[in-house]
PDB file of C-alpha atoms in Angstrom:
ATOM      1  CA  MET A   1     -89.689 166.047 -67.022  1.00 93.00           C
ATOM      2  CA  ARG A   2     -93.273 165.485 -65.933  1.00 97.00           C
ATOM      3  CA  LEU A   3     -93.672 162.845 -63.237  1.00 97.00           C
ATOM      4  CA  ILE A   4     -96.530 161.700 -61.006  1.00 97.00           C
ATOM      5  CA  ILE A   5     -94.956 161.464 -57.572  1.00 96.00           C
ATOM      6  CA  ASN A   6     -97.070 159.931 -54.816  1.00 95.00           C
ATOM      7  CA  GLY A   7    -100.134 160.864 -56.806  1.00 95.00           C
ATOM      8  CA  GLU A   8     -99.187 164.477 -57.556  1.00 95.00           C
ATOM      9  CA  THR A   9     -97.929 165.759 -60.887  1.00 97.00           C
ATOM     10  CA  GLN A  10     -94.587 167.551 -60.670  1.00 95.00           C
ATOM     11  CA  ILE A  11     -92.099 168.941 -63.170  1.00 96.00           C
ATOM     12  CA  VAL A  12     -88.558 167.972 -62.185  1.00 95.00           C
ATOM     13  CA  ALA A  13     -85.047 168.159 -63.605  1.00 96.00           C
ATOM     14  CA  ALA A  14     -83.928 164.803 -62.207  1.00 95.00           C
ATOM     15  CA  THR A  15     -83.271 162.057 -64.732  1.00 96.00           C
ATOM     16  CA  THR A  16     -82.666 159.135 -62.365  1.00 97.00           C
ATOM     17  CA  LEU A  17     -84.520 157.897 -59.297  1.00 97.00           C
ATOM     18  CA  SER A  18     -81.571 158.754 -57.037  1.00 96.00           C
ATOM     19  CA  GLN A  19     -81.452 162.306 -58.355  1.00 96.00           C
ATOM     20  CA  LEU A  20     -85.193 162.626 -57.785  1.00 96.00           C
ATOM     21  CA  LEU A  21     -84.929 161.529 -54.126  1.00 95.00           C
ATOM     22  CA  THR A  22     -82.121 164.039 -53.586  1.00 95.00           C
ATOM     23  CA  ALA A  23     -84.089 166.827 -55.276  1.00 94.00           C
ATOM     24  CA  LEU A  24     -87.120 166.068 -53.110  1.00 93.00           C
ATOM     25  CA  GLU A  25     -84.862 166.079 -50.030  1.00 92.00           C
ATOM     26  CA  TYR A  26     -85.608 162.524 -48.986  1.00 91.00           C
ATOM     27  CA  GLU A  27     -83.185 161.478 -46.269  1.00 83.00           C
ATOM     28  CA  GLY A  28     -82.164 158.272 -44.567  1.00 81.00           C
ATOM     29  CA  GLU A  29     -82.355 154.649 -45.563  1.00 84.00           C
ATOM     30  CA  TRP A  30     -85.895 153.859 -44.418  1.00 92.00           C
ATOM     31  CA  LEU A  31     -87.780 154.282 -47.653  1.00 94.00           C
ATOM     32  CA  ALA A  32     -88.933 152.184 -50.594  1.00 96.00           C
ATOM     33  CA  THR A  33     -89.464 153.232 -54.179  1.00 96.00           C
ATOM     34  CA  ALA A  34     -91.602 151.937 -57.023  1.00 97.00           C
ATOM     35  CA  VAL A  35     -91.880 153.143 -60.602  1.00 98.00           C
ATOM     36  CA  ASN A  36     -94.956 152.288 -62.650  1.00 97.00           C
ATOM     37  CA  GLY A  37     -95.968 149.583 -60.195  1.00 96.00           C
ATOM     38  CA  GLU A  38     -92.580 147.870 -59.994  1.00 97.00           C
ATOM     39  CA  LEU A  39     -90.321 147.899 -56.951  1.00 97.00           C
ATOM     40  CA  ILE A  40     -86.985 149.581 -57.615  1.00 97.00           C
ATOM     41  CA  HIS A  41     -84.432 148.351 -55.082  1.00 96.00           C
ATOM     42  CA  ARG A  42     -82.234 150.911 -53.358  1.00 95.00           C
ATOM     43  CA  GLU A  43     -79.142 149.669 -55.179  1.00 95.00           C
ATOM     44  CA  GLU A  44     -80.907 150.167 -58.524  1.00 97.00           C
ATOM     45  CA  ARG A  45     -81.883 153.797 -57.961  1.00 96.00           C
ATOM     46  CA  ASP A  46     -78.659 155.326 -59.315  1.00 96.00           C
ATOM     47  CA  ASP A  47     -79.102 153.588 -62.637  1.00 96.00           C
ATOM     48  CA  HIS A  48     -82.857 153.791 -62.954  1.00 97.00           C
ATOM     49  CA  ALA A  49     -83.591 156.366 -65.660  1.00 97.00           C
ATOM     50  CA  LEU A  50     -86.893 158.160 -65.411  1.00 97.00           C
ATOM     51  CA  ALA A  51     -89.222 158.833 -68.317  1.00 97.00           C
ATOM     52  CA  ASP A  52     -91.943 161.371 -68.883  1.00 96.00           C
ATOM     53  CA  ASN A  53     -95.201 160.487 -67.084  1.00 97.00           C
ATOM     54  CA  ASP A  54     -93.592 157.828 -64.894  1.00 98.00           C
ATOM     55  CA  ARG A  55     -95.619 157.108 -61.768  1.00 97.00           C
ATOM     56  CA  ILE A  56     -93.336 157.173 -58.742  1.00 97.00           C
ATOM     57  CA  GLU A  57     -94.236 155.899 -55.292  1.00 96.00           C
ATOM     58  CA  ILE A  58     -91.996 156.760 -52.348  1.00 96.00           C
ATOM     59  CA  LEU A  59     -93.094 155.081 -49.127  1.00 95.00           C
ATOM     60  CA  THR A  60     -91.715 155.384 -45.597  1.00 95.00           C
ATOM     61  CA  PRO A  61     -92.504 153.648 -42.292  1.00 96.00           C
ATOM     62  CA  MET A  62     -95.566 154.576 -40.340  1.00 95.00           C
ATOM     63  CA  GLN A  63     -97.655 153.237 -37.515  1.00 97.00           C
ATOM     64  CA  GLY A  64     -99.761 150.165 -38.235  1.00 96.00           C
ATOM     65  CA  GLY A  65    -102.022 147.583 -36.657  1.00 94.00           C
TER      66      GLY A  65
ATOM     67  CA  MET B   1     -92.830 129.118 -26.290  1.00 91.00           C
ATOM     68  CA  LEU B   2     -94.629 130.568 -29.296  1.00 95.00           C
ATOM     69  CA  GLU B   3     -92.776 129.752 -32.517  1.00 97.00           C
ATOM     70  CA  LEU B   4     -93.550 131.618 -35.746  1.00 98.00           C
ATOM     71  CA  TYR B   5     -91.708 130.636 -38.911  1.00 98.00           C
ATOM     72  CA  GLY B   6     -88.937 129.114 -36.828  1.00 97.00           C
ATOM     73  CA  THR B   7     -88.515 132.116 -34.546  1.00 97.00           C
ATOM     74  CA  GLU B   8     -89.284 131.753 -30.849  1.00 96.00           C
ATOM     75  CA  ILE B   9     -91.304 134.654 -29.470  1.00 96.00           C
ATOM     76  CA  PRO B  10     -91.463 135.207 -25.705  1.00 93.00           C
ATOM     77  CA  SER B  11     -94.837 136.975 -25.659  1.00 97.00           C
ATOM     78  CA  ARG B  12     -98.205 135.892 -27.013  1.00 98.00           C
ATOM     79  CA  LEU B  13     -99.359 139.461 -27.555  1.00 98.00           C
ATOM     80  CA  LEU B  14     -98.746 141.268 -30.834  1.00 98.00           C
ATOM     81  CA  LEU B  15     -99.368 144.966 -30.258  1.00 98.00           C
ATOM     82  CA  GLY B  16    -100.186 147.391 -33.061  1.00 97.00           C
ATOM     83  CA  THR B  17     -98.459 150.756 -33.186  1.00 98.00           C
ATOM     84  CA  ALA B  18    -101.228 152.999 -34.566  1.00 97.00           C
ATOM     85  CA  ARG B  19    -103.628 155.509 -33.015  1.00 96.00           C
ATOM     86  CA  TYR B  20    -101.754 156.222 -29.758  1.00 97.00           C
ATOM     87  CA  PRO B  21    -102.095 159.708 -28.256  1.00 97.00           C
ATOM     88  CA  SER B  22     -98.326 160.235 -28.535  1.00 96.00           C
ATOM     89  CA  PRO B  23     -95.117 158.424 -29.517  1.00 95.00           C
ATOM     90  CA  ALA B  24     -94.140 158.352 -25.837  1.00 96.00           C
ATOM     91  CA  MET B  25     -97.384 156.594 -24.950  1.00 97.00           C
ATOM     92  CA  LEU B  26     -96.812 154.096 -27.745  1.00 97.00           C
ATOM     93  CA  ALA B  27     -93.337 153.334 -26.397  1.00 97.00           C
ATOM     94  CA  GLU B  28     -94.623 152.971 -22.840  1.00 98.00           C
ATOM     95  CA  SER B  29     -97.445 150.688 -23.984  1.00 98.00           C
ATOM     96  CA  VAL B  30     -95.046 148.454 -25.904  1.00 98.00           C
ATOM     97  CA  LYS B  31     -92.816 148.167 -22.834  1.00 97.00           C
ATOM     98  CA  ARG B  32     -95.609 147.349 -20.401  1.00 98.00           C
ATOM     99  CA  SER B  33     -97.228 144.862 -22.768  1.00 98.00           C
ATOM    100  CA  GLN B  34     -93.924 142.959 -22.975  1.00 97.00           C
ATOM    101  CA  THR B  35     -94.810 142.243 -26.599  1.00 97.00           C
ATOM    102  CA  GLY B  36     -92.169 140.793 -28.874  1.00 96.00           C
ATOM    103  CA  ILE B  37     -93.801 141.777 -32.175  1.00 98.00           C
ATOM    104  CA  VAL B  38     -95.288 145.063 -33.339  1.00 98.00           C
ATOM    105  CA  PRO B  39     -97.131 145.570 -36.636  1.00 98.00           C
ATOM    106  CA  VAL B  40     -96.012 148.557 -38.705  1.00 98.00           C
ATOM    107  CA  SER B  41     -97.016 149.949 -42.078  1.00 97.00           C
ATOM    108  CA  LEU B  42     -95.897 152.054 -45.034  1.00 96.00           C
ATOM    109  CA  ARG B  43     -97.347 155.281 -46.388  1.00 93.00           C
ATOM    110  CA  ARG B  44     -96.592 158.187 -48.664  1.00 93.00           C
ATOM    111  CA  GLU B  45     -94.818 161.005 -46.878  1.00 83.00           C
ATOM    112  CA  THR B  46     -94.121 164.553 -47.938  1.00 75.00           C
ATOM    113  CA  ALA B  47     -91.554 165.427 -45.261  1.00 77.00           C
ATOM    114  CA  GLY B  48     -88.671 163.749 -47.060  1.00 81.00           C
ATOM    115  CA  GLY B  49     -89.094 160.568 -45.075  1.00 80.00           C
ATOM    116  CA  ARG B  50     -88.053 162.215 -41.838  1.00 86.00           C
ATOM    117  CA  ASN B  51     -91.255 161.453 -39.915  1.00 87.00           C
ATOM    118  CA  GLY B  52     -91.302 157.818 -40.969  1.00 90.00           C
ATOM    119  CA  GLY B  53     -87.611 157.457 -40.283  1.00 89.00           C
ATOM    120  CA  ALA B  54     -87.975 158.909 -36.805  1.00 91.00           C
ATOM    121  CA  PHE B  55     -90.874 156.570 -36.058  1.00 94.00           C
ATOM    122  CA  PHE B  56     -88.951 153.522 -37.188  1.00 94.00           C
ATOM    123  CA  GLU B  57     -85.831 154.509 -35.260  1.00 94.00           C
ATOM    124  CA  MET B  58     -87.987 154.713 -32.127  1.00 95.00           C
ATOM    125  CA  ILE B  59     -89.402 151.233 -32.777  1.00 96.00           C
ATOM    126  CA  ARG B  60     -85.922 149.840 -33.303  1.00 95.00           C
ATOM    127  CA  GLU B  61     -84.823 151.199 -29.955  1.00 96.00           C
ATOM    128  CA  LEU B  62     -87.626 149.226 -28.269  1.00 96.00           C
ATOM    129  CA  GLY B  63     -85.919 145.975 -29.296  1.00 96.00           C
ATOM    130  CA  VAL B  64     -88.993 144.260 -30.746  1.00 97.00           C
ATOM    131  CA  ARG B  65     -89.510 142.537 -34.078  1.00 97.00           C
ATOM    132  CA  VAL B  66     -91.631 144.344 -36.626  1.00 98.00           C
ATOM    133  CA  LEU B  67     -94.432 142.763 -38.626  1.00 98.00           C
ATOM    134  CA  PRO B  68     -95.053 144.996 -41.660  1.00 98.00           C
ATOM    135  CA  ASN B  69     -98.599 144.969 -42.987  1.00 98.00           C
ATOM    136  CA  THR B  70    -100.388 145.627 -46.261  1.00 97.00           C
ATOM    137  CA  ALA B  71    -103.240 147.468 -44.557  1.00 95.00           C
ATOM    138  CA  GLY B  72    -105.639 149.222 -46.869  1.00 93.00           C
ATOM    139  CA  CYS B  73    -104.770 147.173 -49.948  1.00 95.00           C
ATOM    140  CA  HIS B  74    -107.761 146.093 -52.026  1.00 95.00           C
ATOM    141  CA  GLY B  75    -106.287 143.844 -54.692  1.00 96.00           C
ATOM    142  CA  VAL B  76    -103.613 141.232 -55.339  1.00 98.00           C
ATOM    143  CA  SER B  77    -101.171 143.419 -57.268  1.00 97.00           C
ATOM    144  CA  GLU B  78    -101.457 146.292 -54.777  1.00 96.00           C
ATOM    145  CA  ALA B  79    -100.881 143.974 -51.825  1.00 98.00           C
ATOM    146  CA  VAL B  80     -97.956 142.188 -53.473  1.00 98.00           C
ATOM    147  CA  LEU B  81     -96.206 145.435 -54.406  1.00 97.00           C
ATOM    148  CA  THR B  82     -96.796 146.870 -50.928  1.00 97.00           C
ATOM    149  CA  ALA B  83     -95.319 143.708 -49.393  1.00 98.00           C
ATOM    150  CA  LYS B  84     -92.240 143.996 -51.580  1.00 98.00           C
ATOM    151  CA  MET B  85     -91.808 147.653 -50.639  1.00 97.00           C
ATOM    152  CA  ALA B  86     -92.226 146.734 -46.973  1.00 98.00           C
ATOM    153  CA  ARG B  87     -89.460 144.146 -47.260  1.00 98.00           C
ATOM    154  CA  GLU B  88     -87.249 146.785 -48.833  1.00 96.00           C
ATOM    155  CA  VAL B  89     -87.810 149.163 -45.926  1.00 95.00           C
ATOM    156  CA  PHE B  90     -88.072 146.872 -42.920  1.00 96.00           C
ATOM    157  CA  ARG B  91     -85.685 144.149 -44.117  1.00 95.00           C
ATOM    158  CA  THR B  92     -87.761 141.219 -42.973  1.00 97.00           C
ATOM    159  CA  ASN B  93     -89.517 138.466 -44.902  1.00 98.00           C
ATOM    160  CA  TRP B  94     -92.437 138.660 -42.484  1.00 98.00           C
ATOM    161  CA  ILE B  95     -95.574 140.262 -43.874  1.00 98.00           C
ATOM    162  CA  LYS B  96     -99.019 140.632 -42.357  1.00 98.00           C
ATOM    163  CA  LEU B  97    -101.073 140.202 -45.508  1.00 98.00           C
ATOM    164  CA  GLU B  98    -104.295 142.174 -45.617  1.00 97.00           C
ATOM    165  CA  VAL B  99    -106.412 142.306 -48.755  1.00 98.00           C
ATOM    166  CA  ILE B 100    -109.595 144.138 -47.903  1.00 96.00           C
ATOM    167  CA  GLY B 101    -112.809 143.219 -49.709  1.00 95.00           C
ATOM    168  CA  ASN B 102    -115.328 145.602 -48.200  1.00 93.00           C
ATOM    169  CA  HIS B 103    -115.013 149.177 -46.990  1.00 90.00           C
ATOM    170  CA  ASP B 104    -117.640 148.942 -44.246  1.00 90.00           C
ATOM    171  CA  THR B 105    -116.675 145.680 -42.606  1.00 91.00           C
ATOM    172  CA  LEU B 106    -112.995 145.617 -43.618  1.00 92.00           C
ATOM    173  CA  GLN B 107    -113.654 141.963 -44.304  1.00 94.00           C
ATOM    174  CA  PRO B 108    -110.779 140.256 -46.086  1.00 96.00           C
ATOM    175  CA  ASP B 109    -111.201 139.383 -49.769  1.00 97.00           C
ATOM    176  CA  VAL B 110    -110.249 135.785 -49.142  1.00 98.00           C
ATOM    177  CA  PHE B 111    -109.936 134.878 -52.834  1.00 98.00           C
ATOM    178  CA  ALA B 112    -107.436 137.651 -53.489  1.00 98.00           C
ATOM    179  CA  LEU B 113    -105.794 136.860 -50.144  1.00 98.00           C
ATOM    180  CA  VAL B 114    -105.052 133.265 -51.147  1.00 98.00           C
ATOM    181  CA  GLU B 115    -103.672 134.361 -54.525  1.00 98.00           C
ATOM    182  CA  ALA B 116    -101.459 137.036 -52.979  1.00 98.00           C
ATOM    183  CA  ALA B 117    -100.290 134.628 -50.276  1.00 98.00           C
ATOM    184  CA  ARG B 118     -99.181 132.131 -52.922  1.00 98.00           C
ATOM    185  CA  ILE B 119     -97.268 134.767 -54.899  1.00 98.00           C
ATOM    186  CA  LEU B 120     -95.532 136.127 -51.815  1.00 98.00           C
ATOM    187  CA  SER B 121     -94.712 132.701 -50.358  1.00 98.00           C
ATOM    188  CA  ASP B 122     -93.130 131.723 -53.683  1.00 98.00           C
ATOM    189  CA  GLU B 123     -90.980 134.861 -53.449  1.00 98.00           C
ATOM    190  CA  GLY B 124     -89.650 133.970 -50.034  1.00 98.00           C
ATOM    191  CA  PHE B 125     -92.041 135.910 -47.821  1.00 98.00           C
ATOM    192  CA  GLU B 126     -93.266 134.445 -44.543  1.00 98.00           C
ATOM    193  CA  VAL B 127     -96.907 135.364 -44.711  1.00 98.00           C
ATOM    194  CA  PHE B 128     -99.197 136.123 -41.769  1.00 98.00           C
ATOM    195  CA  PRO B 129    -102.605 136.238 -43.490  1.00 98.00           C
ATOM    196  CA  TYR B 130    -105.427 138.282 -41.990  1.00 98.00           C
ATOM    197  CA  THR B 131    -108.359 136.008 -42.760  1.00 97.00           C
ATOM    198  CA  THR B 132    -111.818 134.963 -41.624  1.00 97.00           C
ATOM    199  CA  ASP B 133    -112.636 131.901 -39.544  1.00 97.00           C
ATOM    200  CA  ASP B 134    -113.546 129.894 -42.683  1.00 97.00           C
ATOM    201  CA  LEU B 135    -111.878 126.479 -42.575  1.00 98.00           C
ATOM    202  CA  ILE B 136    -111.643 125.978 -46.333  1.00 98.00           C
ATOM    203  CA  VAL B 137    -110.014 129.357 -46.839  1.00 98.00           C
ATOM    204  CA  ALA B 138    -107.611 128.428 -44.062  1.00 98.00           C
ATOM    205  CA  GLU B 139    -106.718 125.204 -45.839  1.00 98.00           C
ATOM    206  CA  ARG B 140    -106.116 127.102 -49.081  1.00 98.00           C
ATOM    207  CA  LEU B 141    -103.841 129.537 -47.268  1.00 98.00           C
ATOM    208  CA  LEU B 142    -101.821 126.657 -45.850  1.00 98.00           C
ATOM    209  CA  ASP B 143    -101.631 125.126 -49.342  1.00 98.00           C
ATOM    210  CA  ALA B 144    -100.376 128.499 -50.598  1.00 98.00           C
ATOM    211  CA  GLY B 145     -97.429 128.329 -48.204  1.00 98.00           C
ATOM    212  CA  CYS B 146     -98.654 130.077 -45.059  1.00 98.00           C
ATOM    213  CA  GLN B 147     -97.437 128.546 -41.797  1.00 98.00           C
ATOM    214  CA  VAL B 148     -99.460 130.885 -39.570  1.00 98.00           C
ATOM    215  CA  LEU B 149    -103.133 131.865 -39.729  1.00 98.00           C
ATOM    216  CA  MET B 150    -104.634 135.053 -38.348  1.00 98.00           C
ATOM    217  CA  PRO B 151    -108.437 134.848 -38.248  1.00 98.00           C
ATOM    218  CA  TRP B 152    -110.546 137.787 -37.162  1.00 96.00           C
ATOM    219  CA  CYS B 153    -112.897 137.327 -34.235  1.00 95.00           C
ATOM    220  CA  ALA B 154    -114.897 140.434 -35.182  1.00 94.00           C
ATOM    221  CA  PRO B 155    -114.403 143.248 -37.715  1.00 93.00           C
ATOM    222  CA  ILE B 156    -111.331 145.454 -37.268  1.00 92.00           C
ATOM    223  CA  GLY B 157    -111.718 148.181 -34.674  1.00 89.00           C
ATOM    224  CA  THR B 158    -115.186 147.142 -33.498  1.00 92.00           C
ATOM    225  CA  ALA B 159    -114.072 145.947 -30.043  1.00 93.00           C
ATOM    226  CA  ALA B 160    -116.957 143.481 -30.289  1.00 95.00           C
ATOM    227  CA  GLY B 161    -114.974 140.490 -29.047  1.00 96.00           C
ATOM    228  CA  PRO B 162    -115.342 136.919 -30.324  1.00 97.00           C
ATOM    229  CA  LEU B 163    -118.622 136.765 -32.262  1.00 96.00           C
ATOM    230  CA  ASN B 164    -118.466 133.122 -33.317  1.00 96.00           C
ATOM    231  CA  LEU B 165    -116.919 130.926 -30.651  1.00 97.00           C
ATOM    232  CA  SER B 166    -118.029 127.788 -32.428  1.00 97.00           C
ATOM    233  CA  ALA B 167    -116.087 128.731 -35.563  1.00 97.00           C
ATOM    234  CA  LEU B 168    -112.998 129.563 -33.537  1.00 97.00           C
ATOM    235  CA  ARG B 169    -113.224 126.226 -31.709  1.00 97.00           C
ATOM    236  CA  SER B 170    -113.526 124.421 -35.036  1.00 98.00           C
ATOM    237  CA  MET B 171    -110.514 126.225 -36.365  1.00 98.00           C
ATOM    238  CA  ARG B 172    -108.431 125.216 -33.360  1.00 98.00           C
ATOM    239  CA  ALA B 173    -109.588 121.617 -33.659  1.00 98.00           C
ATOM    240  CA  HIS B 174    -108.946 121.403 -37.409  1.00 98.00           C
ATOM    241  CA  PHE B 175    -105.464 122.892 -37.282  1.00 98.00           C
ATOM    242  CA  PRO B 176    -103.969 121.643 -34.020  1.00 97.00           C
ATOM    243  CA  ASP B 177    -100.380 122.228 -35.135  1.00 97.00           C
ATOM    244  CA  VAL B 178    -100.723 125.554 -36.955  1.00 98.00           C
ATOM    245  CA  PRO B 179    -100.009 128.728 -34.987  1.00 98.00           C
ATOM    246  CA  LEU B 180    -103.336 130.584 -34.812  1.00 98.00           C
ATOM    247  CA  ILE B 181    -103.359 134.254 -33.923  1.00 98.00           C
ATOM    248  CA  VAL B 182    -106.654 136.058 -33.389  1.00 98.00           C
ATOM    249  CA  ASP B 183    -106.311 139.300 -35.296  1.00 95.00           C
ATOM    250  CA  ALA B 184    -108.940 142.018 -35.105  1.00 91.00           C
ATOM    251  CA  GLY B 185    -112.081 142.578 -33.104  1.00 93.00           C
ATOM    252  CA  ILE B 186    -110.709 142.237 -29.584  1.00 96.00           C
ATOM    253  CA  GLY B 187    -112.064 144.980 -27.321  1.00 96.00           C
ATOM    254  CA  ARG B 188    -111.140 144.105 -23.768  1.00 98.00           C
ATOM    255  CA  PRO B 189    -108.848 141.778 -21.848  1.00 98.00           C
ATOM    256  CA  SER B 190    -111.628 139.271 -21.146  1.00 98.00           C
ATOM    257  CA  HIS B 191    -112.071 138.819 -24.915  1.00 98.00           C
ATOM    258  CA  ALA B 192    -108.395 137.997 -25.226  1.00 98.00           C
ATOM    259  CA  ALA B 193    -108.593 135.571 -22.314  1.00 98.00           C
ATOM    260  CA  ILE B 194    -111.540 133.786 -23.944  1.00 98.00           C
ATOM    261  CA  VAL B 195    -109.736 133.087 -27.212  1.00 98.00           C
ATOM    262  CA  MET B 196    -106.579 132.063 -25.372  1.00 98.00           C
ATOM    263  CA  GLU B 197    -108.649 129.643 -23.263  1.00 98.00           C
ATOM    264  CA  LEU B 198    -109.829 128.126 -26.562  1.00 97.00           C
ATOM    265  CA  GLY B 199    -106.208 127.302 -27.311  1.00 98.00           C
ATOM    266  CA  PHE B 200    -105.318 130.072 -29.711  1.00 98.00           C
ATOM    267  CA  ASP B 201    -101.607 130.747 -29.746  1.00 98.00           C
ATOM    268  CA  ALA B 202    -101.587 134.524 -29.597  1.00 98.00           C
ATOM    269  CA  VAL B 203    -103.622 137.700 -29.998  1.00 98.00           C
ATOM    270  CA  LEU B 204    -102.956 140.708 -32.199  1.00 98.00           C
ATOM    271  CA  LEU B 205    -104.638 143.922 -31.135  1.00 95.00           C
ATOM    272  CA  ASN B 206    -104.219 147.648 -31.498  1.00 96.00           C
ATOM    273  CA  THR B 207    -107.254 149.872 -31.016  1.00 95.00           C
ATOM    274  CA  ALA B 208    -108.276 148.237 -27.748  1.00 96.00           C
ATOM    275  CA  VAL B 209    -105.017 149.474 -26.231  1.00 98.00           C
ATOM    276  CA  ALA B 210    -104.366 152.663 -28.191  1.00 97.00           C
ATOM    277  CA  GLY B 211    -107.923 153.887 -27.663  1.00 96.00           C
ATOM    278  CA  ALA B 212    -108.041 153.170 -23.927  1.00 97.00           C
ATOM    279  CA  GLY B 213    -108.052 155.964 -21.393  1.00 97.00           C
ATOM    280  CA  ASP B 214    -104.635 154.805 -20.183  1.00 98.00           C
ATOM    281  CA  PRO B 215    -103.092 152.804 -23.055  1.00 98.00           C
ATOM    282  CA  ALA B 216    -100.026 151.655 -21.107  1.00 98.00           C
ATOM    283  CA  ALA B 217    -102.124 150.304 -18.242  1.00 98.00           C
ATOM    284  CA  MET B 218    -104.422 148.577 -20.724  1.00 98.00           C
ATOM    285  CA  ALA B 219    -101.432 147.040 -22.499  1.00 98.00           C
ATOM    286  CA  GLU B 220    -100.344 145.486 -19.214  1.00 98.00           C
ATOM    287  CA  ALA B 221    -103.899 144.315 -18.486  1.00 98.00           C
ATOM    288  CA  PHE B 222    -104.034 142.549 -21.860  1.00 98.00           C
ATOM    289  CA  ALA B 223    -100.686 140.897 -21.224  1.00 98.00           C
ATOM    290  CA  LYS B 224    -101.995 139.490 -17.936  1.00 98.00           C
ATOM    291  CA  ALA B 225    -105.265 138.302 -19.515  1.00 98.00           C
ATOM    292  CA  ILE B 226    -103.427 136.578 -22.351  1.00 98.00           C
ATOM    293  CA  ASP B 227    -101.064 134.847 -19.927  1.00 98.00           C
ATOM    294  CA  ALA B 228    -104.017 133.789 -17.755  1.00 98.00           C
ATOM    295  CA  GLY B 229    -105.951 132.428 -20.730  1.00 98.00           C
ATOM    296  CA  ARG B 230    -102.957 130.496 -21.991  1.00 98.00           C
ATOM    297  CA  GLN B 231    -102.222 129.022 -18.569  1.00 98.00           C
ATOM    298  CA  ALA B 232    -105.872 128.030 -18.138  1.00 98.00           C
ATOM    299  CA  PHE B 233    -105.870 126.294 -21.530  1.00 97.00           C
ATOM    300  CA  GLY B 234    -102.843 124.286 -20.503  1.00 96.00           C
ATOM    301  CA  ALA B 235    -104.266 123.489 -17.083  1.00 98.00           C
ATOM    302  CA  GLY B 236    -107.445 121.893 -18.465  1.00 94.00           C
ATOM    303  CA  MET B 237    -110.759 123.550 -17.664  1.00 94.00           C
ATOM    304  CA  LEU B 238    -113.986 122.020 -16.467  1.00 93.00           C
ATOM    305  CA  GLU B 239    -116.787 121.675 -18.981  1.00 92.00           C
ATOM    306  CA  PRO B 240    -120.094 123.320 -18.021  1.00 92.00           C
ATOM    307  CA  ARG B 241    -122.728 121.049 -16.428  1.00 94.00           C
ATOM    308  CA  ASP B 242    -126.497 121.352 -16.259  1.00 95.00           C
ATOM    309  CA  MET B 243    -126.884 120.228 -12.627  1.00 95.00           C
ATOM    310  CA  ALA B 244    -125.303 121.571  -9.463  1.00 93.00           C
ATOM    311  CA  VAL B 245    -122.419 119.667  -7.905  1.00 89.00           C
ATOM    312  CA  PRO B 246    -121.566 120.454  -4.258  1.00 89.00           C
ATOM    313  CA  SER B 247    -118.025 121.614  -3.836  1.00 92.00           C
ATOM    314  CA  THR B 248    -117.969 120.688  -0.133  1.00 92.00           C
ATOM    315  CA  PRO B 249    -118.029 116.910   0.440  1.00 90.00           C
ATOM    316  CA  VAL B 250    -121.267 115.608   2.016  1.00 87.00           C
ATOM    317  CA  ILE B 251    -119.674 112.466   3.462  1.00 91.00           C
ATOM    318  CA  GLY B 252    -119.406 112.777   7.247  1.00 91.00           C
ATOM    319  CA  LYS B 253    -121.829 115.670   7.443  1.00 89.00           C
ATOM    320  CA  ALA B 254    -123.611 115.827  10.847  1.00 92.00           C
ATOM    321  CA  VAL B 255    -127.266 114.797  10.933  1.00 91.00           C
ATOM    322  CA  PHE B 256    -129.302 116.841  13.446  1.00 92.00           C
ATOM    323  CA  SER B 257    -132.725 115.416  13.006  1.00 84.00           C
TER     324      SER B 257
END
């Protein structure tokens, strides 16, 4: 499947958001996900099916002012 | 004590977490500032979230509240989605709402700011809007559900200090019961003392500390200046006069000629 993940096009085998995070080796609970501009809560990731050309954002904490 | 959205905060300094020379220096600066609130942000990360996770674990160990921001957002939908993602990560309804309208000045787009503030307030967020010193915009933000206002005193990162004291005074006078936090433009402790003497409730700063030669020492200096300014405001200051007034009484002075 072709996805745009944090702005970069990637071909992945994952079919759900949870599988994608595992495949990309994201760890820990401090991250947020959005698909096509909509927040996908952590408890929804297992059931959230991905589709070709979905735009995925995966954000984590960083320093801010 | 400072109260923000029903939460009592022991310090009147909000200290940003960006641009420090090292994580250790950030931690030391937070400790010496005695701040109770630190702004944080969200970004894309390629290292599987490990860097961001490590940063946030360090912040949690410092025992301070976090104030997530929407820094860098340029429109309503981008800011709203970023706020929602921040709530997902940081598990707080607090959001420092930034909607930038100009790349050079980082001036807030106040029209988009008001719209985003209304959407987020309706969804249960407790919004800390980064705004200008415009009174009408401030009123609109309050109408939108904000219970705190965060006007700039100069553009972000300029260290210029308060550029329009008259506007800041007006803001304090117009909104006597609204917590007002000066956000952006502070360069040195005397700037912070000035706005606290005007009766502002708190100061949010970052670069002035992180960019100092000794950030931890500067953090402590700001804490002292903010305390001094607040105490002076409460103590009641003299107004400037045109003519001299002798401080030593003249009654009983010897006459030699």
